[in-house]
Coordinates of C-alpha atoms in Angstrom, one line a residue:
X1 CA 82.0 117.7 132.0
X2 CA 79.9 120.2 129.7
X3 CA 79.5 118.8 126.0
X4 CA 82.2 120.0 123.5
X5 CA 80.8 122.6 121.1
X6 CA 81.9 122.3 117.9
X7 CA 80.3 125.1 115.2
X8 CA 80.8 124.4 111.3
X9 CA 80.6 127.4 109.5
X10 CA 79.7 127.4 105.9
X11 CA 77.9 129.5 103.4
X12 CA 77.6 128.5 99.8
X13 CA 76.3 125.4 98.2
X14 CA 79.3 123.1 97.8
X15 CA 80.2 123.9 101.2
X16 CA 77.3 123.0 102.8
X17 CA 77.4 119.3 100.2
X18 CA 80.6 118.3 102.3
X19 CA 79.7 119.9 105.9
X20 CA 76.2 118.8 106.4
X21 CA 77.0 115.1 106.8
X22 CA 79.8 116.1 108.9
X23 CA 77.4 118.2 111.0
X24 CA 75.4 114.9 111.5
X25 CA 78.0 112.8 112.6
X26 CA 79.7 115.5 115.2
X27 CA 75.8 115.4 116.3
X28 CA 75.5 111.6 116.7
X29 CA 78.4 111.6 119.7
X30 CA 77.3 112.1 123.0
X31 CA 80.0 114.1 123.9
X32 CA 79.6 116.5 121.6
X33 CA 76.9 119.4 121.0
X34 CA 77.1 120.1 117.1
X35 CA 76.2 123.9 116.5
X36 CA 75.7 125.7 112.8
X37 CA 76.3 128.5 111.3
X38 CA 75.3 129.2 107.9
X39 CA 76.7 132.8 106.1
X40 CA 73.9 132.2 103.0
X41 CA 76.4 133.3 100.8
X42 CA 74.6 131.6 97.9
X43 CA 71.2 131.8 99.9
X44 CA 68.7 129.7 97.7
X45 CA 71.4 126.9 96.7
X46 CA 72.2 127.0 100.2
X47 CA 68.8 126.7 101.4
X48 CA 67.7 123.4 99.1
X49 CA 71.1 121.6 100.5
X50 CA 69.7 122.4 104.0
X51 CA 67.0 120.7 103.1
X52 CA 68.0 117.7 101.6
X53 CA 69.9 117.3 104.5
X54 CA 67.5 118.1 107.2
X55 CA 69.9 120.8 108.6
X56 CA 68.4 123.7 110.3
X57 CA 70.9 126.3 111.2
X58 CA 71.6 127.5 115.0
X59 CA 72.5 130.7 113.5
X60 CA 71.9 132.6 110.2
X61 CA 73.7 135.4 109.2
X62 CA 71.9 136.1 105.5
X63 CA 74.6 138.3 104.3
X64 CA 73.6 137.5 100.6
X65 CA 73.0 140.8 98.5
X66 CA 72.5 141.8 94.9
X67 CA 75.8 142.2 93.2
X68 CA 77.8 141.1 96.3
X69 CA 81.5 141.9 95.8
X70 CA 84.4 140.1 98.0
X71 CA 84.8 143.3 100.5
X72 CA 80.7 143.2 100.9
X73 CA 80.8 139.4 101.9
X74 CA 84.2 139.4 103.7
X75 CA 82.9 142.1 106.4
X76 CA 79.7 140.9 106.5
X77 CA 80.7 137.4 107.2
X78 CA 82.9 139.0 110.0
X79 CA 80.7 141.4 111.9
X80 CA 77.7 138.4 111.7
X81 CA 80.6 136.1 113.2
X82 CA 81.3 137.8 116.3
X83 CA 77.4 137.8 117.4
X84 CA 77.2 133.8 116.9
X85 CA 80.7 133.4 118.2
X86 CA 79.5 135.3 121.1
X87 CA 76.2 134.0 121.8
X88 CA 77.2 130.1 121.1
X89 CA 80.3 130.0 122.3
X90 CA 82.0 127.4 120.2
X91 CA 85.1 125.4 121.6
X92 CA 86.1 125.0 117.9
X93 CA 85.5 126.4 114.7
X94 CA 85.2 124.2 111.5
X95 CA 85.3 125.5 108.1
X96 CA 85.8 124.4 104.4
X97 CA 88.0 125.1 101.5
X98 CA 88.6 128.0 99.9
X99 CA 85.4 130.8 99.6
X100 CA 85.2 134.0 101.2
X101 CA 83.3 132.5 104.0
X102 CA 85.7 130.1 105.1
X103 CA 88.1 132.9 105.3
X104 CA 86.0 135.2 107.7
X105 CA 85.1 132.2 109.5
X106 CA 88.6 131.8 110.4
X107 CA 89.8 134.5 110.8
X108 CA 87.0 135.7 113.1
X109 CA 87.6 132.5 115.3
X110 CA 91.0 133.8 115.7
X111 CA 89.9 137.5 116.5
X112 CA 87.9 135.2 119.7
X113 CA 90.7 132.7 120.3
X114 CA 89.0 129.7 119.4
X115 CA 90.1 126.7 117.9
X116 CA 89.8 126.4 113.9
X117 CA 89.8 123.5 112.1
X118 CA 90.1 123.5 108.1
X119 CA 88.0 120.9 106.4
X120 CA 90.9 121.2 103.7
X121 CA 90.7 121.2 99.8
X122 CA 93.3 122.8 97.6
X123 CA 92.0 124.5 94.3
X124 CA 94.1 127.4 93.0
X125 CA 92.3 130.6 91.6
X126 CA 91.9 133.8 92.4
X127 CA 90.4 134.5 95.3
X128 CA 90.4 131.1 96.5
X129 CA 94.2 130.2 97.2
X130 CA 95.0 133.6 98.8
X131 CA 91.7 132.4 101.0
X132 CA 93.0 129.1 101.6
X133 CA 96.7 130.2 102.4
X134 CA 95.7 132.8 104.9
X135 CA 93.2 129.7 106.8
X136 CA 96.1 127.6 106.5
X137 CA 98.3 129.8 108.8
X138 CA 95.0 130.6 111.4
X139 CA 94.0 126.6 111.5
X140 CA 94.9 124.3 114.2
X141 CA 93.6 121.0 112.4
X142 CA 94.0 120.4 109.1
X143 CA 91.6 117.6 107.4
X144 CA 92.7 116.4 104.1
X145 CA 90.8 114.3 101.7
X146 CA 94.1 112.8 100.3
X147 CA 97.5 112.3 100.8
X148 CA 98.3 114.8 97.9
X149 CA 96.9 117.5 100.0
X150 CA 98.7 116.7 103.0
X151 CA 102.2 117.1 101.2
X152 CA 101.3 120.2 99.8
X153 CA 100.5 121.7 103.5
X154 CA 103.9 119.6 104.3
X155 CA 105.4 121.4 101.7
X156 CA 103.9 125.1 103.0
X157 CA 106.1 124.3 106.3
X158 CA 103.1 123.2 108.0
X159 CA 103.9 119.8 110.1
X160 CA 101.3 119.5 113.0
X161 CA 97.8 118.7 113.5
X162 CA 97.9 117.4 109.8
X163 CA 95.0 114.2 109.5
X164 CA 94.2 112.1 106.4
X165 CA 90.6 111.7 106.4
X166 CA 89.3 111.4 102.6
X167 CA 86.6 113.4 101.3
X168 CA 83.0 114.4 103.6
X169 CA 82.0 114.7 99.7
X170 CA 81.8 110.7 99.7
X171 CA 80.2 110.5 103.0
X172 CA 77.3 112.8 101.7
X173 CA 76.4 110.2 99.0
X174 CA 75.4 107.8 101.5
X175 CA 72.4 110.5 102.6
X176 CA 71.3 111.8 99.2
X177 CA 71.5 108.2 96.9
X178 CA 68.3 106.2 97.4
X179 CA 67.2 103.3 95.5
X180 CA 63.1 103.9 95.4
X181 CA 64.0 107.6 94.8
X182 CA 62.0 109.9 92.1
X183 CA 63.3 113.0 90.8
X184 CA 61.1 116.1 90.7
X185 CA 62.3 116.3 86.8
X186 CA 59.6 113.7 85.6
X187 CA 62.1 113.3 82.1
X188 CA 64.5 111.6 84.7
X189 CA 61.8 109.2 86.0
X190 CA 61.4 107.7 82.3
X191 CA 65.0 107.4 81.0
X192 CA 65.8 103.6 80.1
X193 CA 67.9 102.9 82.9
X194 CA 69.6 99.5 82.7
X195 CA 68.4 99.4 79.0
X196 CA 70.1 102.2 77.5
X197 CA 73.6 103.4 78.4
X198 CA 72.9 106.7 80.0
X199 CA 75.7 109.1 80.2
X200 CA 75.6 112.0 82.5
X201 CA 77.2 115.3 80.9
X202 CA 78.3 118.4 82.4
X203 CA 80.3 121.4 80.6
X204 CA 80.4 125.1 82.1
X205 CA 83.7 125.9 82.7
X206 CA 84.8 129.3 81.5
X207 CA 88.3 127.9 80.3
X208 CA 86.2 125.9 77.9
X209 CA 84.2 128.8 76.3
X210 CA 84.9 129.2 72.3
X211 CA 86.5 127.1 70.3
X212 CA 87.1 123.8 72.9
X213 CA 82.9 123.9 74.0
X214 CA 81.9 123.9 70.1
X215 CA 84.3 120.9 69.6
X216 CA 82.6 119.0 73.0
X217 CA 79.3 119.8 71.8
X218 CA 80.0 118.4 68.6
X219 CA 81.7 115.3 70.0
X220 CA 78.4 114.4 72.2
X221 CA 76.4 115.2 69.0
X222 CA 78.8 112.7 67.2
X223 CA 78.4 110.2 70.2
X224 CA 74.6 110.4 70.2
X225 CA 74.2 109.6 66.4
X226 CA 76.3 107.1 66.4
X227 CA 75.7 105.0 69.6
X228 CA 71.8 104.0 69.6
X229 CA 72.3 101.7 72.9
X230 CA 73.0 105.3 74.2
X231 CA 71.2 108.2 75.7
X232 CA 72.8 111.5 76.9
X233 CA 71.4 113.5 79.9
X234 CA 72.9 116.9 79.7
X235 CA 71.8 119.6 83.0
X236 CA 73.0 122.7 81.0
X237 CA 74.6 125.3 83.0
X238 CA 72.6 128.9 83.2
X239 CA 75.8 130.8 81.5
X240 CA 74.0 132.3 78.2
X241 CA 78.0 131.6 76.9
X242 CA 76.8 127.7 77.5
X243 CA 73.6 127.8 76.5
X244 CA 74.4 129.3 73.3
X245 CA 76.6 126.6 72.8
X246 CA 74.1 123.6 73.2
X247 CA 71.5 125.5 71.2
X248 CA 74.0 126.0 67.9
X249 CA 76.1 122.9 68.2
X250 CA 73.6 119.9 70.4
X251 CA 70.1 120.6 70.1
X252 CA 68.0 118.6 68.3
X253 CA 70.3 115.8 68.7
X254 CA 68.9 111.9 68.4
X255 CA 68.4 110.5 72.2
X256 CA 69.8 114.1 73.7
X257 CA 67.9 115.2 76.7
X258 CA 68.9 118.5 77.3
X259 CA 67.1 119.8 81.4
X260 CA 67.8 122.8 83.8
X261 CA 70.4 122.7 86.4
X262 CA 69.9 119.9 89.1
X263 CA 69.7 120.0 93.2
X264 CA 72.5 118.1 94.7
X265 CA 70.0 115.2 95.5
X266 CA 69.0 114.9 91.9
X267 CA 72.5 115.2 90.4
X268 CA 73.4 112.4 93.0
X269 CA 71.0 109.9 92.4
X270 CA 70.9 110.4 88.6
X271 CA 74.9 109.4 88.5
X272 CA 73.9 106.5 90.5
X273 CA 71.6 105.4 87.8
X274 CA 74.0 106.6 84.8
X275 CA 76.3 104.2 82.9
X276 CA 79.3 106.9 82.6
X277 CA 80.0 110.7 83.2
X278 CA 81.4 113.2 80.9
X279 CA 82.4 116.8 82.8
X280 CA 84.9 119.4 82.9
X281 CA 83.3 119.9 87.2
X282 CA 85.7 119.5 89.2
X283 CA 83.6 117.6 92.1
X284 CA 81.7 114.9 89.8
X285 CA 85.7 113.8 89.8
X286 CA 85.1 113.2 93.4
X287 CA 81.6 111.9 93.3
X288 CA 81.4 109.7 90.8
X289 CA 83.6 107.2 90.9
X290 CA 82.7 106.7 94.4
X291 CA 79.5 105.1 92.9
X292 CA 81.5 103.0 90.7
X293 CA 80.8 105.4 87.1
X294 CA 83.9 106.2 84.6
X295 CA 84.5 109.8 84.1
X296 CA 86.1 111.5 81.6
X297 CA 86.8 115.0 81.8
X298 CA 86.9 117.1 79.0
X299 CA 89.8 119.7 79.8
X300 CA 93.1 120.1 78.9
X301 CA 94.4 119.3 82.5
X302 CA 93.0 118.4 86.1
X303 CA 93.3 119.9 89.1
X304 CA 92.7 116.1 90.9
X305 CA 95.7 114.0 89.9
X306 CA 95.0 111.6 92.1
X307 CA 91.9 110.3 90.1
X308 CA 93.4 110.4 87.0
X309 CA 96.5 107.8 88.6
X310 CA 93.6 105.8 90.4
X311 CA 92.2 104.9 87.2
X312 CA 88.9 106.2 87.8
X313 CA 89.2 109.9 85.7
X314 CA 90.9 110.0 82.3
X315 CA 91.4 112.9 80.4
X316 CA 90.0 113.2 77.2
X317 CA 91.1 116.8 76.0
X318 CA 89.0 119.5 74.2
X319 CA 89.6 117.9 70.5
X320 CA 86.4 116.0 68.8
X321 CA 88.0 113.5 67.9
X322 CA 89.9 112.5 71.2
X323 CA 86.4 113.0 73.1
X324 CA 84.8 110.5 70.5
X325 CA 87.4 108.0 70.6
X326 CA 87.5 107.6 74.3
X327 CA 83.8 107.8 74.5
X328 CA 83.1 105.1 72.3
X329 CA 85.8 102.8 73.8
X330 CA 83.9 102.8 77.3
X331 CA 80.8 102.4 75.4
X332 CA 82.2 99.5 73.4
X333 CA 84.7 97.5 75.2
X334 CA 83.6 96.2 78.7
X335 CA 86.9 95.3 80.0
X336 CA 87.7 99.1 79.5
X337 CA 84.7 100.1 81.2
X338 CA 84.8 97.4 83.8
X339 CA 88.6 98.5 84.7
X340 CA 87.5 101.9 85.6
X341 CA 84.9 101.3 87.5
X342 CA 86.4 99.2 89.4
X343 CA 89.2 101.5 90.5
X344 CA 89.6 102.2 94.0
X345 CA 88.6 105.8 94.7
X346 CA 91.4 108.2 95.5
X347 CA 88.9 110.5 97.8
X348 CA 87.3 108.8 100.3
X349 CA 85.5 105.8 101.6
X350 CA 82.2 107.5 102.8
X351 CA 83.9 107.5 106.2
X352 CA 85.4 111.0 106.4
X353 CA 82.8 112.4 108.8
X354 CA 83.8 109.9 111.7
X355 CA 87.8 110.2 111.3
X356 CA 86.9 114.1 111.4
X357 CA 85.0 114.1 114.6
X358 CA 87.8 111.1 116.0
X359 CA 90.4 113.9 115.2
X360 CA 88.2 116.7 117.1
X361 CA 87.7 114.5 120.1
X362 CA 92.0 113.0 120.1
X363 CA 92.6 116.6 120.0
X364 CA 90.1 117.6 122.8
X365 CA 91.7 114.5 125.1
X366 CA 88.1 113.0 124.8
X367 CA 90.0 109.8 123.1
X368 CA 93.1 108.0 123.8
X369 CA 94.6 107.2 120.7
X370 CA 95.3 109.3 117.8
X371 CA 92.8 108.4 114.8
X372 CA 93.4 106.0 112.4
X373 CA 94.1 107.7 108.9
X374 CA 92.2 107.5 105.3

């Protein structure tokens, strides 16, 4: 029998975090030929997950443009779909989550009548839920990191092909975490590590701008001068609204070590390293708990209430006080801290990738017995 030819699609830098170990394992089975198709969407963050990966794409479509607007990517993504659907002739198409790609993925798989199956994660803005829905109701498998997202496609009326597989996130930490690693930031390379508490910090998101990012920056401020046995490691976001932020409210800071955005690798290894994580991101909620590190997120709410009952997120709001208080208490108290990171993470086990490609393989008849779930 020819090899099954399964062809993940994916175009923008998260993406290609949570489909490139997936890639690898679908390539590791004999039965199996493991194609790729990268959209570039986001064609330089793309490129330096490739990398760090060692991916190299069967196909390329390079659609990325100055000043790209949804219609210019959607079409693009479609006409570049039907020459690599064409030419590789997939037996199933895999894409992720929610961005424009993943929609013109899908929907051009269904234009050829070839399976789809949706690496699934539920997030709900514009575009990205109208994306998500309209996958939803092409797709034929449905992975879902958690049990959360299953009853929300249950919920949608949709019953079958419905697998439990935890997050490809976690599995991608077990390619990119090394112990004898060095970053490229050489800062990174002389931090205190196991000396100091090193806290890993992360605020961009637009619903903080104003009033709640001057009270975080002056909460971290407030933690650094008051906590010597601690260090902050801040990887400010490129948004002049941020930047402005850290130089008014953070800079100049005692034991504040403000550096420029990190590579997946880099942000990676240095949570490994860190003590704790401070973040309104929605996927270092994922990430790091998986290597054992407390989180709290500074936002009102969270879109992943399934950390936040694990134990291993806790919300610690926008207000200076409530950010200090909580800050200090993982800093202070070791039972606290030890509690959290022991916490069994809600998203995955690191072995995603294999119950995806089980699922593939049950559904192809290339296995016996259905897959054992997450």
């Amino acid at each position: 029998m020819d090899k099954l030819r399964i062809m993940s699609v994916f175009g923008t830098r998260p993406e290609a975090i949570k489909m490139c170990p997936l890639v690898k394992e679908l390539a590791s089975r004999p039965e199996i030929e493991s194609l790729c198709c990268v959209t570039a969407q986001h064609r330089q963050m793309l490129d330096s997950v490739l990398e760090v990966f060692d991916i190299k794409p069967d196909w390329d479509l390079d659609i990325m443009t100055p000043r790209q607007t949804l219609s210019t990517i959607t079409s693009k993504c479609l006409t570049g779909m039907d020459e690599a659907i064409d030419s590789l002739k997939p037996d199933m198409i895999l894409v992720h989550g929610d961005t424009s790609t993943t929609f013109a993925g899908a929907l051009s798989a269904f234009y050829h009548q070839v399976k789809v199956g949706h690496v699934y994660d539920k997030y709900s803005p514009f575009p990205e839920e109208m994306n998500r829905k309209l996958v939803s109701s092409i797709a034929d498998l449905y992975f879902c990191p958690t049990v959360n997202n299953k009853n929300n496609l249950l919920k949608e009326n949709i019953t079958d092909g419905l697998f439990v597989t935890g997050n490809t996130v976690i599995d991608a930490l077990k390619t990119t975490v090394r112990e004898n690693y060095r970053f490229s930031t050489e800062e990174l390379n002389r931090l205190p590590y196991g000396e100091k508490k090193i806290i890993l910090v992360t605020c961009h998101r637009r619903e903080n701008y104003g009033e709640p990012m001057k009270n975080i920056m002056l909460a971290l401020r407030q933690i650094a001068e008051q906590n010597r046995e601690v260090e902050l490691v801040y990887p400010v976001h490129l948004s002049p609204v941020v930047r402005e932020a850290v130089d008014k409210y953070l800079r100049g800071a005692p034991r504040v070590h403000l550096i420029d955005p990190l590579p997946a690798d880099e942000m990676h290894n240095l949570m490994a390293r860190c003590y704790m994580v401070m973040t309104d991101s929605g996927g270092l909620q994922e990430e790091a708990p998986a290597l054992g590190k407390p989180v709290l997120v500074m936002r009102r709410e969270t879109e992943r209430p399934e950390a936040v009952e694990a134990g291993t997120v806790k919300l610690c709001g926008v207000v200076q006080d409530d950010i200090v208080t909580m800050a200090e208490r993982l800093i202070r108290d070791s039972a606290a801290y030890t509690q959290m990171a022991h916490a069994v993470n809600p998203y995955g086990d690191g072995h995603a990738c294999r119950r995806i490609a089980d699922a593939i393989e049950w559904r192809f008849g290339l296995r016996a017995d259905r897959p054992e779930e997450f």
